[in-house]
GROMACS .gro file of C-alpha atoms in nm:
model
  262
    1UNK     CA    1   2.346  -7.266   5.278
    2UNK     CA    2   2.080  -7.148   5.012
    3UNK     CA    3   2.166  -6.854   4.846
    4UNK     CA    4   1.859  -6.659   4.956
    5UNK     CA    5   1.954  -6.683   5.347
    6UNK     CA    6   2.329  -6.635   5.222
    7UNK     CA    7   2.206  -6.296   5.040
    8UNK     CA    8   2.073  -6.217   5.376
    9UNK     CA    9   2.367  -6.244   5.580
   10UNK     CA   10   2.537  -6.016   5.296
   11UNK     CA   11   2.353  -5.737   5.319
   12UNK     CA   12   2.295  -5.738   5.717
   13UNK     CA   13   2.634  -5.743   5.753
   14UNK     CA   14   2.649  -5.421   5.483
   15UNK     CA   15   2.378  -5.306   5.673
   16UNK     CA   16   2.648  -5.339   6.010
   17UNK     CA   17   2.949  -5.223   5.908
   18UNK     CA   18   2.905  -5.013   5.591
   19UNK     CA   19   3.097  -5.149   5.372
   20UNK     CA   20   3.185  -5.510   5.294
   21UNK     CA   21   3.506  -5.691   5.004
   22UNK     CA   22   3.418  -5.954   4.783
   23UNK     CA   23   3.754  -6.125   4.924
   24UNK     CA   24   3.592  -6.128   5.289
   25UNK     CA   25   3.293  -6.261   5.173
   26UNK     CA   26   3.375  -6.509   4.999
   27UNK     CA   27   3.588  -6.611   5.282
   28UNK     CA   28   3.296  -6.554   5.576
   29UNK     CA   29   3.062  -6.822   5.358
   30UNK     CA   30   3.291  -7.054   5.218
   31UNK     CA   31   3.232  -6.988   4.869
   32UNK     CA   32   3.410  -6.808   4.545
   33UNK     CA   33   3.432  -6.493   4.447
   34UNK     CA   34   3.255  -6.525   4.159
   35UNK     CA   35   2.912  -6.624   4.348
   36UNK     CA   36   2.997  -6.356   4.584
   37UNK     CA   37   2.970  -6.140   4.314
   38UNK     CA   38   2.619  -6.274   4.156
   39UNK     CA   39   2.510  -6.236   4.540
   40UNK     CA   40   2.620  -5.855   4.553
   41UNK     CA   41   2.450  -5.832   4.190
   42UNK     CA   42   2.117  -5.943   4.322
   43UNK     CA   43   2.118  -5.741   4.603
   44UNK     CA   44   2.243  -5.439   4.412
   45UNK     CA   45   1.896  -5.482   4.160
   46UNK     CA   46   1.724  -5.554   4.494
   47UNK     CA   47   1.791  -5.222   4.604
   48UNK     CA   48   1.989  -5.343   4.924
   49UNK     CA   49   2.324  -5.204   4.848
   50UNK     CA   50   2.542  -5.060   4.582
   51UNK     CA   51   2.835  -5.217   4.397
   52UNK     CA   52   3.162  -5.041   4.459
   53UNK     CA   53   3.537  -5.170   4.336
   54UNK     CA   54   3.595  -5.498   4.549
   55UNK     CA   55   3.275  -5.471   4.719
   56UNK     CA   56   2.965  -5.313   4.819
   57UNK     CA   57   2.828  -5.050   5.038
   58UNK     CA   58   2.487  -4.937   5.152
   59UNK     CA   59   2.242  -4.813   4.880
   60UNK     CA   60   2.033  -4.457   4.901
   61UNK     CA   61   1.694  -4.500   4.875
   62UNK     CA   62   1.426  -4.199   4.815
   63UNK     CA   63   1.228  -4.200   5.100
   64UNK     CA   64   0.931  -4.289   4.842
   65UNK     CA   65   1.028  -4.576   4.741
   66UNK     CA   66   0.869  -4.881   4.854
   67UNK     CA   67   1.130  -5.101   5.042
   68UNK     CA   68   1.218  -5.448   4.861
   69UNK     CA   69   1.174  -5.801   5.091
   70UNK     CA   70   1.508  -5.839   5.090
   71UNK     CA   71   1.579  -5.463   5.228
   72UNK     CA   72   1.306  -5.517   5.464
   73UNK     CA   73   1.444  -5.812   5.598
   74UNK     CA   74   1.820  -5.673   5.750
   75UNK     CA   75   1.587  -5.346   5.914
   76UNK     CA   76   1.536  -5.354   6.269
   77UNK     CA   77   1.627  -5.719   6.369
   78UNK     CA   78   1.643  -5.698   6.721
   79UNK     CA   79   1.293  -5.539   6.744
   80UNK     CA   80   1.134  -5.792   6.452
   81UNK     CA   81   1.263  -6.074   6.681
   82UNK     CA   82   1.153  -5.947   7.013
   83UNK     CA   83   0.790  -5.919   6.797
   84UNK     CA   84   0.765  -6.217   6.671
   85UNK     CA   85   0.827  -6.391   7.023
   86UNK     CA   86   0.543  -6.155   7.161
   87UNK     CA   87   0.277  -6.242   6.853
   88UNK     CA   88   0.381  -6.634   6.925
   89UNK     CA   89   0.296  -6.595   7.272
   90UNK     CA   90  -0.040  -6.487   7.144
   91UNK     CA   91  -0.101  -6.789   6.926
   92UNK     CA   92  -0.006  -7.002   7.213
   93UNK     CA   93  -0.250  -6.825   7.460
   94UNK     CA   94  -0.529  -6.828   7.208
   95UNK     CA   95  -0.530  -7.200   7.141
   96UNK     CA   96  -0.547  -7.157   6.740
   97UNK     CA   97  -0.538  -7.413   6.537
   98UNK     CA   98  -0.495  -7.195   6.255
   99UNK     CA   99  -0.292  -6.893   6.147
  100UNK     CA  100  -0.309  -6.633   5.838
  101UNK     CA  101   0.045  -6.489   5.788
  102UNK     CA  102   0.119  -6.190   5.548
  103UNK     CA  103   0.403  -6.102   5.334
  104UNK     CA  104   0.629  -5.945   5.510
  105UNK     CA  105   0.973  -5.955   5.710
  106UNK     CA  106   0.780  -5.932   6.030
  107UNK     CA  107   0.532  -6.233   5.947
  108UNK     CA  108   0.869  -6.408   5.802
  109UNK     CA  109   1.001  -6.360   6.139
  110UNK     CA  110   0.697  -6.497   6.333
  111UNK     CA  111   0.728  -6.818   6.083
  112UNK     CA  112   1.050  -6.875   6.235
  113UNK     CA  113   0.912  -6.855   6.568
  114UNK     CA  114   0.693  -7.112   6.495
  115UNK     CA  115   0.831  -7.369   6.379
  116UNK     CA  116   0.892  -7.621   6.608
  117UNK     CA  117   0.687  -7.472   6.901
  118UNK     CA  118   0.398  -7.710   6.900
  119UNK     CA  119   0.396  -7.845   7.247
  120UNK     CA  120   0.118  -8.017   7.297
  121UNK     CA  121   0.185  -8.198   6.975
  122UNK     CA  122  -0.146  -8.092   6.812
  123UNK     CA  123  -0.093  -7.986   6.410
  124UNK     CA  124  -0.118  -7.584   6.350
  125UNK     CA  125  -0.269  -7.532   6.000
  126UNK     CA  126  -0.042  -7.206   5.846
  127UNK     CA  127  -0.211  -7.028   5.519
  128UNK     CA  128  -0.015  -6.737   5.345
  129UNK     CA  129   0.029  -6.595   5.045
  130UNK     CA  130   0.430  -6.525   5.099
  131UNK     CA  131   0.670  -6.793   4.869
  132UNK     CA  132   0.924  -6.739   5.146
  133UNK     CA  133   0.720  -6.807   5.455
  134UNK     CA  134   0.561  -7.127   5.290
  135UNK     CA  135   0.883  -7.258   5.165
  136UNK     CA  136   1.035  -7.183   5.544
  137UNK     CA  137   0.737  -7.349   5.727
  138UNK     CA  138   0.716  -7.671   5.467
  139UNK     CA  139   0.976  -7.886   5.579
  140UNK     CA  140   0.777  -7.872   5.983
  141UNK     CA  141   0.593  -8.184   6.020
  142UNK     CA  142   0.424  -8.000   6.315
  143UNK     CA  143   0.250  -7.775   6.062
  144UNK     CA  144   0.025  -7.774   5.772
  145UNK     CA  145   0.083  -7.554   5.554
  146UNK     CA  146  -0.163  -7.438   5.274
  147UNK     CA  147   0.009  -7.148   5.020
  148UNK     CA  148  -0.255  -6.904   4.866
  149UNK     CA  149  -0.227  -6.866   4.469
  150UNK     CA  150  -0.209  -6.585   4.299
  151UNK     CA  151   0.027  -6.374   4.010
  152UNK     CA  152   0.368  -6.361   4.260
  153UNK     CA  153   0.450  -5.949   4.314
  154UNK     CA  154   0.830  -5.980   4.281
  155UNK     CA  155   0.890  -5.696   4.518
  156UNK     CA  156   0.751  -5.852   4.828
  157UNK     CA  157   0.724  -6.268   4.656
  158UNK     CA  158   0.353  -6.226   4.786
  159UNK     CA  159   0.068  -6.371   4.549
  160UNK     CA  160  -0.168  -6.087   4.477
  161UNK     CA  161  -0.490  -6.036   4.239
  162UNK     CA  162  -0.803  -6.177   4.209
  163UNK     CA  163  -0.751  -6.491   4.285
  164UNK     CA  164  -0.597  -6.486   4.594
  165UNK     CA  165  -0.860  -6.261   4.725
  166UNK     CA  166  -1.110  -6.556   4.645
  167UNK     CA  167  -0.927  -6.795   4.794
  168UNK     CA  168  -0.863  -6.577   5.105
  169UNK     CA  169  -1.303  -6.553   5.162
  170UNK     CA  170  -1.338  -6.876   5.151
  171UNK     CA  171  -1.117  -6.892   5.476
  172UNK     CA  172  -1.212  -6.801   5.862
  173UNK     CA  173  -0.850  -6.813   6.037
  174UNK     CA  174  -0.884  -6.827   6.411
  175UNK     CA  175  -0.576  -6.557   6.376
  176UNK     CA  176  -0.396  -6.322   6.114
  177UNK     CA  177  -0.104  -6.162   6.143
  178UNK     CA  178  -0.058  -5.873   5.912
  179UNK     CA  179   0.256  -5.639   5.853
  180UNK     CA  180   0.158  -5.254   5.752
  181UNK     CA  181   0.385  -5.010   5.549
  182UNK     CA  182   0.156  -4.706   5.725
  183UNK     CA  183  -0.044  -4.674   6.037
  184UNK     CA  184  -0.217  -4.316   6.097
  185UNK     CA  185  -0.425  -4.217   6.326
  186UNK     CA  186  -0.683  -4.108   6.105
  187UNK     CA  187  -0.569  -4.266   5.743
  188UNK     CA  188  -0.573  -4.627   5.903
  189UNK     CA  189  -0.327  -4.877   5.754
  190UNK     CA  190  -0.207  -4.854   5.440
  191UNK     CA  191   0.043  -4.989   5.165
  192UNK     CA  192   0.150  -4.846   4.827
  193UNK     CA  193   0.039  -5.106   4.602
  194UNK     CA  194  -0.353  -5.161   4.526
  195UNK     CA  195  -0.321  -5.555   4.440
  196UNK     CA  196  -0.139  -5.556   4.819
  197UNK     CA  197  -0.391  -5.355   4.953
  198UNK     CA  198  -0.648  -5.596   4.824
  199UNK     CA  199  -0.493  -5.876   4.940
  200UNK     CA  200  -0.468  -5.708   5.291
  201UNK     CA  201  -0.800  -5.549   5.293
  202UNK     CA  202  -0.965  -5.954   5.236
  203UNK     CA  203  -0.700  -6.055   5.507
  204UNK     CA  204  -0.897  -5.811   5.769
  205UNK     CA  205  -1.261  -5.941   5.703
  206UNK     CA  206  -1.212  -6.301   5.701
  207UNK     CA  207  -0.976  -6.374   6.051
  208UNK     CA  208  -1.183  -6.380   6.389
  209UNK     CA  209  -0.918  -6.216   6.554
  210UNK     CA  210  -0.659  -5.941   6.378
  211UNK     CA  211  -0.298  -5.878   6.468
  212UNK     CA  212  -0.047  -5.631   6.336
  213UNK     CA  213   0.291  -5.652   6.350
  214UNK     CA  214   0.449  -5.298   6.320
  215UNK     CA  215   0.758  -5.162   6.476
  216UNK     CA  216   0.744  -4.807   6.580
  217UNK     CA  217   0.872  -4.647   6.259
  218UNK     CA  218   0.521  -4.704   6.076
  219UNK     CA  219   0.352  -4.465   6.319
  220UNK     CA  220   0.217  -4.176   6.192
  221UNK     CA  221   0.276  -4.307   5.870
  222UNK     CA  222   0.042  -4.296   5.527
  223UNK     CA  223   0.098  -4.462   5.207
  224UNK     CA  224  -0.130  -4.473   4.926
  225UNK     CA  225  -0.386  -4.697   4.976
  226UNK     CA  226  -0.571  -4.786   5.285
  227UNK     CA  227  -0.687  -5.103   5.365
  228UNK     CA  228  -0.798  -5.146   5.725
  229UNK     CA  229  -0.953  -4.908   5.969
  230UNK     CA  230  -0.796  -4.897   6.320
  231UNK     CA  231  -1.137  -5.024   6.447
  232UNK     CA  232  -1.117  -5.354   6.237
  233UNK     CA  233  -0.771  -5.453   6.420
  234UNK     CA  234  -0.779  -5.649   6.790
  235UNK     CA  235  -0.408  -5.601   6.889
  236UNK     CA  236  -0.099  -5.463   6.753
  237UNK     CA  237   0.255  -5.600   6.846
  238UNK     CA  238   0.525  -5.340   6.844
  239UNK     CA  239   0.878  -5.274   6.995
  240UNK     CA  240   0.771  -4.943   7.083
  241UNK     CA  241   0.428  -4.821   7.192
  242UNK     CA  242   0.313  -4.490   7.049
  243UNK     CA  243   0.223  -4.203   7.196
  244UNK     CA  244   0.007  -3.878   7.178
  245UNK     CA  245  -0.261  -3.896   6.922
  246UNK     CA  246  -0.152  -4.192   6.791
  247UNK     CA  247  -0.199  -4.370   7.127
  248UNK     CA  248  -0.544  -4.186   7.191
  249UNK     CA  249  -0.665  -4.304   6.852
  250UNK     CA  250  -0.573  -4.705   6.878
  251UNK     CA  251  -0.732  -4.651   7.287
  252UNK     CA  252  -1.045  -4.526   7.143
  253UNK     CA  253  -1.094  -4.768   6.840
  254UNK     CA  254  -1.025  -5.082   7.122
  255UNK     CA  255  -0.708  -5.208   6.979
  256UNK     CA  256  -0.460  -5.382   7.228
  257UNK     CA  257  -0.126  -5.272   7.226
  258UNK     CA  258   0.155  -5.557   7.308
  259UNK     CA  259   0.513  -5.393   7.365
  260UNK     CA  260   0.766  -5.634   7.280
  261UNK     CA  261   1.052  -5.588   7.540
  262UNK     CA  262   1.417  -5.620   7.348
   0.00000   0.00000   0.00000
């Protein structure tokens, strides 16, 4: 087991049960106590939990922080799953023959999904600008996989700057699948970091066909920068459908909303 998916299962099972001993982790993966410890180190700089004598538990975070990959990726697993079946469906009904995935633990999810799922044997081409997703999707003979360059944001391990927005125009995806830190009614989507927002924003123009992956806790939500209107999105895959203004707004810009049923 690589230590990144090993990391994983450390803090979702923080994440479960509150508080976790180096002695029954190191036990649970088959591995010392010392590496336990690096693990819980990592995760502890990550922002995913907090060292504690003979263990971890759960880290506060200020509600304005922005949420690490790694934190990202043990929130709301049932409902990220149950998404990521729904947006497959999608590619499947569409007949792509190519994809744009974002950063994201959504997206990361969907790359799961896909792998392997190929049934009429005809190769998916798979761009993104996410170091996990491509190194997930590369060993899938099935799929060809094309990583964007760019400086890597350590946060989210997504390539951001100029560069990746030039490589990004140059591209006209059949589909994109994009995650969101914020969607308001009137603000639009939105993330906290401009290079991100870029990145996103360049995302938007190029696909033929937009798709957001949000589950229902980015409702009503604004961050700091904006980079898509509600009327530049085609569908929007979430566990939970909003309601109320929120609903009225996504009805009257045209966007689809898929409910993912857990």
């Amino acid at each position: 087991m690589f230590a990144e998916e090993r990391q994983r299962l450390v803090a979702e099972r923080v994440a479960e049960i509150g508080r976790v001993s180096v002695t029954e982790l190191a036990e649970r993966f088959s591995v010392t106590t010392e590496t336990v410890r690096r693990d819980l180190a990592t995760l502890e700089t990550a922002g995913v939990l907090r060292r504690v004598h003979g263990g971890a538990v759960p880290a506060e975070r200020a509600s304005t922080a922005e949420p690490s990959l790694l934190e990202r990726q043990v929130q709301n697993l049932l409902e990220k799953r149950a998404m990521a079946e729904a947006a497959a469906a999608l590619v499947v009904s569409s007949r792509a023959g190519s994809v744009l995935l974002d950063a994201g633990s959504s997206t990361e999810a969907l790359a799961e999904r896909l792998m392997g799922s190929r049934p009429d044997g005809k190769e998916l081409v798979v761009v993104t600008n996410a170091l996990p997703i491509a190194d997930k999707l590369a060993t899938d003979a099935s799929l060809s996989v094309q990583l964007l360059g760019g400086r890597i944001r350590p946060l989210t391990r997504a390539a951001v700057g100029p560069a990746t927005v030039d490589a990004v125009e140059r591209l006209r995806p059949d589909l994109v699948f994009m995650g969101a830190n914020g969607i308001h009614a009137t603000f639009g989507l939105s993330t906290p970091d401009v290079e991100e927002a870029s990145v996103k924003a360049a995302f938007v123009r190029c696909a033929r066909r937009v798709v957001v992956l949000a589950d229902h806790s980015k409702f009503g939500v604004e961050t700091l920068v904006q980079f898509a209107r509600l009327d530049q999105l085609d569908v929007i895959v979430t566990d939970r459908a909003p309601r109320g203004e929120m609903a009225d707004a996504l009805a009257e810009a045209g966007v689809e909303v898929v409910e993912a049923g857990i």
